[in-house]
PDB file of C-alpha atoms in Angstrom:
ATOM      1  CA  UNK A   1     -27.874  -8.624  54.649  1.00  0.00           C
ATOM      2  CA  UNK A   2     -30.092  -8.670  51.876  1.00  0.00           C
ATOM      3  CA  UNK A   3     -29.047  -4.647  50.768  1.00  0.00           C
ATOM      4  CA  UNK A   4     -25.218  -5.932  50.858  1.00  0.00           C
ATOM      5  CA  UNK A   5     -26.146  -8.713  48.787  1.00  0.00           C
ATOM      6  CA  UNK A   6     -27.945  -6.987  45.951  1.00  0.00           C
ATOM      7  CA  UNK A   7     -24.768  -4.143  46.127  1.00  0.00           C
ATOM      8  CA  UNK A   8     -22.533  -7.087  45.589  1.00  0.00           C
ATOM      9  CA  UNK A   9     -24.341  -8.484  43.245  1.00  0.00           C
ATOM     10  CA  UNK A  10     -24.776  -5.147  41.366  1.00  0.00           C
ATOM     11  CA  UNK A  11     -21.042  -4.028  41.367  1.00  0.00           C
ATOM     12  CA  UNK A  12     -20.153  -7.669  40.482  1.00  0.00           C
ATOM     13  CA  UNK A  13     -22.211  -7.057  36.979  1.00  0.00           C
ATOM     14  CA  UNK A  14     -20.849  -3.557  36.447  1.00  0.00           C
ATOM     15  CA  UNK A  15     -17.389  -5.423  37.204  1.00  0.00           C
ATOM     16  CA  UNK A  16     -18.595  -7.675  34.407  1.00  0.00           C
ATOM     17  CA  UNK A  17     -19.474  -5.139  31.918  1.00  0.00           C
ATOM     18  CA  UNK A  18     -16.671  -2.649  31.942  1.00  0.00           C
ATOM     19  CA  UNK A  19     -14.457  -5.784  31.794  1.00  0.00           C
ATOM     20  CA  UNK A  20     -16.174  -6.772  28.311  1.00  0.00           C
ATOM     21  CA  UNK A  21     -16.451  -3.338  27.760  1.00  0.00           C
ATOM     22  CA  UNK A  22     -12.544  -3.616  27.799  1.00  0.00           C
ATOM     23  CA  UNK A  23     -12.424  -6.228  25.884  1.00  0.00           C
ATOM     24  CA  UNK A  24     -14.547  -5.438  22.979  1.00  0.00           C
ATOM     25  CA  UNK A  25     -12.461  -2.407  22.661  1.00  0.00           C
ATOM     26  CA  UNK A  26      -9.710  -4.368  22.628  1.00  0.00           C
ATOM     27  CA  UNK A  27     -11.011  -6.212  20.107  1.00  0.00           C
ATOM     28  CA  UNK A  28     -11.556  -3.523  17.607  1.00  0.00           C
ATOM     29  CA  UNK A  29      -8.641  -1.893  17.754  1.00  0.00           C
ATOM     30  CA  UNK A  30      -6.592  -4.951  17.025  1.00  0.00           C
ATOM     31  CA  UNK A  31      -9.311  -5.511  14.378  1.00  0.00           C
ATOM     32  CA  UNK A  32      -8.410  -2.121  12.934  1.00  0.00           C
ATOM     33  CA  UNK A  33      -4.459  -2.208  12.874  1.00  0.00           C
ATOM     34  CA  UNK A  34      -4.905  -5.577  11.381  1.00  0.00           C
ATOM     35  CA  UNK A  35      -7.200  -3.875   8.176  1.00  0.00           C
ATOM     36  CA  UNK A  36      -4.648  -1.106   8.486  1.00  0.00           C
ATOM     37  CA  UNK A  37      -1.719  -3.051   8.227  1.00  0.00           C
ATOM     38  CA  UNK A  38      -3.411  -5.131   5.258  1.00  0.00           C
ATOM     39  CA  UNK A  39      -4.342  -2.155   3.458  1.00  0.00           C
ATOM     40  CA  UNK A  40      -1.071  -0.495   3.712  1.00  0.00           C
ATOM     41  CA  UNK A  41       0.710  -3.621   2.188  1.00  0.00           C
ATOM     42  CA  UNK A  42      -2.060  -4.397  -0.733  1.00  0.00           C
ATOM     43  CA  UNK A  43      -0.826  -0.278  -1.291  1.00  0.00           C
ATOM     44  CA  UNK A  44       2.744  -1.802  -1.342  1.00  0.00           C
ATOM     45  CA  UNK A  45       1.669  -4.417  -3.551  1.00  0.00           C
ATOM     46  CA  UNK A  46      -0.366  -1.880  -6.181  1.00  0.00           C
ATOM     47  CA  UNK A  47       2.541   0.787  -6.011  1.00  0.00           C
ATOM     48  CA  UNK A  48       5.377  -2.179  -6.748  1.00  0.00           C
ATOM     49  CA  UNK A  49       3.451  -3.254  -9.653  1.00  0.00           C
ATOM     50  CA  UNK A  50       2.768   0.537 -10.815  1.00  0.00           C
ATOM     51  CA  UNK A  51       6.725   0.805 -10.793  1.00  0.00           C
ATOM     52  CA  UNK A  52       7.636  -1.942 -13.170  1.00  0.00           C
ATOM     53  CA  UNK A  53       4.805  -0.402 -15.426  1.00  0.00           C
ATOM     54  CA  UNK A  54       6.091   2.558 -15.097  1.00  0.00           C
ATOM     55  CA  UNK A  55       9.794   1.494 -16.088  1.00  0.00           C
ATOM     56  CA  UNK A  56       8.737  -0.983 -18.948  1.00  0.00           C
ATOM     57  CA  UNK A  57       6.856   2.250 -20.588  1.00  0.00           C
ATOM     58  CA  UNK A  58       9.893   4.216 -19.914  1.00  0.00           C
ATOM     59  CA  UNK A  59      12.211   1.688 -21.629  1.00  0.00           C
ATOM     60  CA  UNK A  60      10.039   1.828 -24.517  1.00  0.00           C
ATOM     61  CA  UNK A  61       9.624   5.031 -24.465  1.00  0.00           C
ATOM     62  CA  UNK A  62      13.847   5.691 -24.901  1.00  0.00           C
ATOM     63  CA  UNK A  63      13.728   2.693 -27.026  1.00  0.00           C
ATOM     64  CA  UNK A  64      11.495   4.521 -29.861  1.00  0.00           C
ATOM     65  CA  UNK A  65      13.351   7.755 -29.728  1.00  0.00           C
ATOM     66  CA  UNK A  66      16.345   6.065 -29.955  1.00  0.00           C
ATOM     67  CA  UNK A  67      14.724   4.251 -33.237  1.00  0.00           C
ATOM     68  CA  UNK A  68      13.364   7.457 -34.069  1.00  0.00           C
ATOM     69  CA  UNK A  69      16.597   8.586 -34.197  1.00  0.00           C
ATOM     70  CA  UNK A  70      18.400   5.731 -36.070  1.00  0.00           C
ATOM     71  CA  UNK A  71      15.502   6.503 -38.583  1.00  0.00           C
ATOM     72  CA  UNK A  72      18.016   7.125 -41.602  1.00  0.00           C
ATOM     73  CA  UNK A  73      19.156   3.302 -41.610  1.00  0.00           C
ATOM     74  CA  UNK A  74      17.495   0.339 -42.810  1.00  0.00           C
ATOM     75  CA  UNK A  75      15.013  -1.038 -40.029  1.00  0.00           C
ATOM     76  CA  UNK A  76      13.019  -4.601 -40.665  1.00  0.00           C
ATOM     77  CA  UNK A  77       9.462  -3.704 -41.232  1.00  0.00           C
ATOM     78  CA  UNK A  78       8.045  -4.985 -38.249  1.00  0.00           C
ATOM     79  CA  UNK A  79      10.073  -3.626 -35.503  1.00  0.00           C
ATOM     80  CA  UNK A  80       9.329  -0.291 -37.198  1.00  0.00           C
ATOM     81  CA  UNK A  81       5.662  -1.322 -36.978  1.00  0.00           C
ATOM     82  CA  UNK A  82       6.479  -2.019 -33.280  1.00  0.00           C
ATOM     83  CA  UNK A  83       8.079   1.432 -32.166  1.00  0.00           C
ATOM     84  CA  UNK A  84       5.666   3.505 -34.351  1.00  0.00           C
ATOM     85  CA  UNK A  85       2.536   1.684 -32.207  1.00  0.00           C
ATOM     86  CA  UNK A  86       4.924   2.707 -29.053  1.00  0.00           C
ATOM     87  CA  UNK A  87       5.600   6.021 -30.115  1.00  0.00           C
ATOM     88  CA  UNK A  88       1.744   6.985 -31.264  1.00  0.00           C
ATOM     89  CA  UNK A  89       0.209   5.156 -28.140  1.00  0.00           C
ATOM     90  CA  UNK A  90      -0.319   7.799 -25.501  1.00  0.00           C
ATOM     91  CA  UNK A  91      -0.690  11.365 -25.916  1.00  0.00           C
ATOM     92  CA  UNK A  92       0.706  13.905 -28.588  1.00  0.00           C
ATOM     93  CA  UNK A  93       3.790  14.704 -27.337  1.00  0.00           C
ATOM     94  CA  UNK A  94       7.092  14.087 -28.214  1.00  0.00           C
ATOM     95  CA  UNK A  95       9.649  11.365 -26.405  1.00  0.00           C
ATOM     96  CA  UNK A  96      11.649  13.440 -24.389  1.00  0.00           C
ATOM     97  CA  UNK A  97       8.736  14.914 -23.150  1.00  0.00           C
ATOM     98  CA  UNK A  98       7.124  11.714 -22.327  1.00  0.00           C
ATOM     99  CA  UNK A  99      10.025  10.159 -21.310  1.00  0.00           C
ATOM    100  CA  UNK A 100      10.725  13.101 -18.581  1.00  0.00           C
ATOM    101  CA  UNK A 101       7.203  12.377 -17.419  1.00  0.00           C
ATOM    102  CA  UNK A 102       7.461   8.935 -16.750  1.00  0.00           C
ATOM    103  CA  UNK A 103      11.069   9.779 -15.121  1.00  0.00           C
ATOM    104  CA  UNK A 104       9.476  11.836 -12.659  1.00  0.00           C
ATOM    105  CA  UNK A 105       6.216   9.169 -12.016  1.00  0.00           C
ATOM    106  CA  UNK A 106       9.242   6.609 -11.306  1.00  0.00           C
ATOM    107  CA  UNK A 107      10.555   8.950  -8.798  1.00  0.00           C
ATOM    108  CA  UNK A 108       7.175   9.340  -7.246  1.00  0.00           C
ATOM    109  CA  UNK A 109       6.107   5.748  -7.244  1.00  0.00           C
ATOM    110  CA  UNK A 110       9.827   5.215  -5.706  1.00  0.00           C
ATOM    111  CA  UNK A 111       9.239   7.797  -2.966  1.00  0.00           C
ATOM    112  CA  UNK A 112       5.385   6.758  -1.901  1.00  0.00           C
ATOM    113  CA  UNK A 113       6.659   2.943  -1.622  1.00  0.00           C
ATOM    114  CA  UNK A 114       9.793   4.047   0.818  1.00  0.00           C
ATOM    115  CA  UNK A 115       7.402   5.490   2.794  1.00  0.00           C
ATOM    116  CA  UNK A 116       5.226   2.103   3.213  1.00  0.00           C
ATOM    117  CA  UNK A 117       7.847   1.034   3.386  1.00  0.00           C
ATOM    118  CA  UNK A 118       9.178   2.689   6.083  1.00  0.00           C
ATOM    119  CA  UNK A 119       5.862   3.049   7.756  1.00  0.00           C
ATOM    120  CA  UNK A 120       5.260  -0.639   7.789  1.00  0.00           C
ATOM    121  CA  UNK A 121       7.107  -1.912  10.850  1.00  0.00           C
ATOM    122  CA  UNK A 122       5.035   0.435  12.708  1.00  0.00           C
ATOM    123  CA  UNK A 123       1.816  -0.933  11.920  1.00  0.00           C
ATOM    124  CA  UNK A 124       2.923  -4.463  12.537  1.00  0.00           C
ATOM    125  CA  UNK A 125       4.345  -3.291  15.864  1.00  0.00           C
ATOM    126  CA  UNK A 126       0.777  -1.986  16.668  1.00  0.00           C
ATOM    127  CA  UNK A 127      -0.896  -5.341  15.383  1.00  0.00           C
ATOM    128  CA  UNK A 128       1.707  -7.093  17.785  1.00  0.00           C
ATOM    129  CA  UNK A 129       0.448  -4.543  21.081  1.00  0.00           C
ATOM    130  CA  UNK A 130      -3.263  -5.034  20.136  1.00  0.00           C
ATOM    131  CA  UNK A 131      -2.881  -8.553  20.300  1.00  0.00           C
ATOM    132  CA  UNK A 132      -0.481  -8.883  23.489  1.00  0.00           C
ATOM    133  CA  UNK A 133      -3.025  -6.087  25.225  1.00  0.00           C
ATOM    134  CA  UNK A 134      -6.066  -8.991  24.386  1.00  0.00           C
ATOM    135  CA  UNK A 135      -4.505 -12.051  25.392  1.00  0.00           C
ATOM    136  CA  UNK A 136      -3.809 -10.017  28.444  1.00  0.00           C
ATOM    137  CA  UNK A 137      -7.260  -9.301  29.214  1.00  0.00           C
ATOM    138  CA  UNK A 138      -8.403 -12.820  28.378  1.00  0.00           C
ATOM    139  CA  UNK A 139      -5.936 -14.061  30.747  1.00  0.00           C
ATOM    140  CA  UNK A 140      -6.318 -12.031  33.670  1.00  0.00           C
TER     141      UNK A 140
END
């Protein structure tokens, strides 16, 4: 009586641990789609506001050349001020060149959000699993 007693007992607290063992796992992988989910839309976030930096630079960019190339007419003295400071701010190269550049880093920043984009539902389905899978647990 007493040997059935203490097996009992024993498998009742190895019952006990792999179900908190469960649980705890559980736990940390809801934990981690939740980070994963938050860090893919702060990346949203960062690559959103990287595209309308990217496209104001850009339209200032073609803005100078195009004042660059309306040169030979009268232009007030402080919007000339304005595109020279836009024109000599980055590197040494000329505005087509630039301009090309920042074309292409529009088309990248455009391509790496669709992506999040795209990947996003999929995290958020995950988040949604974790968390059914859990309550689950707790309620069984």
């Amino acid at each position: 009586r007493d040997r059935f007693k203490a097996s009992y007992l024993r498998e009742a607290s190895e019952r006990r641990h792999r179900r908190r063992v469960a649980l705890y796992r559980l736990q940390a992988a809801l934990q981690e789609a939740r980070a994963d989910l938050s860090a893919a839309r702060n990346r949203m976030a960062e690559e959103a506001s990287r595209l309308q930096r990217l496209q104001a630079q850009a339209a200032d960019v073609e803005r100078a050349r195009q004042a660059g190339a309306v040169g030979s007419f009268w232009v007030p003295a402080a919007v000339q001020q304005h595109f020279n400071r836009v024109v000599t701010q980055g590197s040494a190269m000329d505005a087509d060149t630039r301009l090309r550049s920042l074309r292409q880093e529009v088309l990248l920043c455009r391509q790496a959000l669709s992506g999040l984009q795209r990947s996003l539902p999929a995290k958020q389905r995950r988040v949604q699993q974790a968390e059914r899978d859990l309550r689950a647990l707790q309620g069984a």
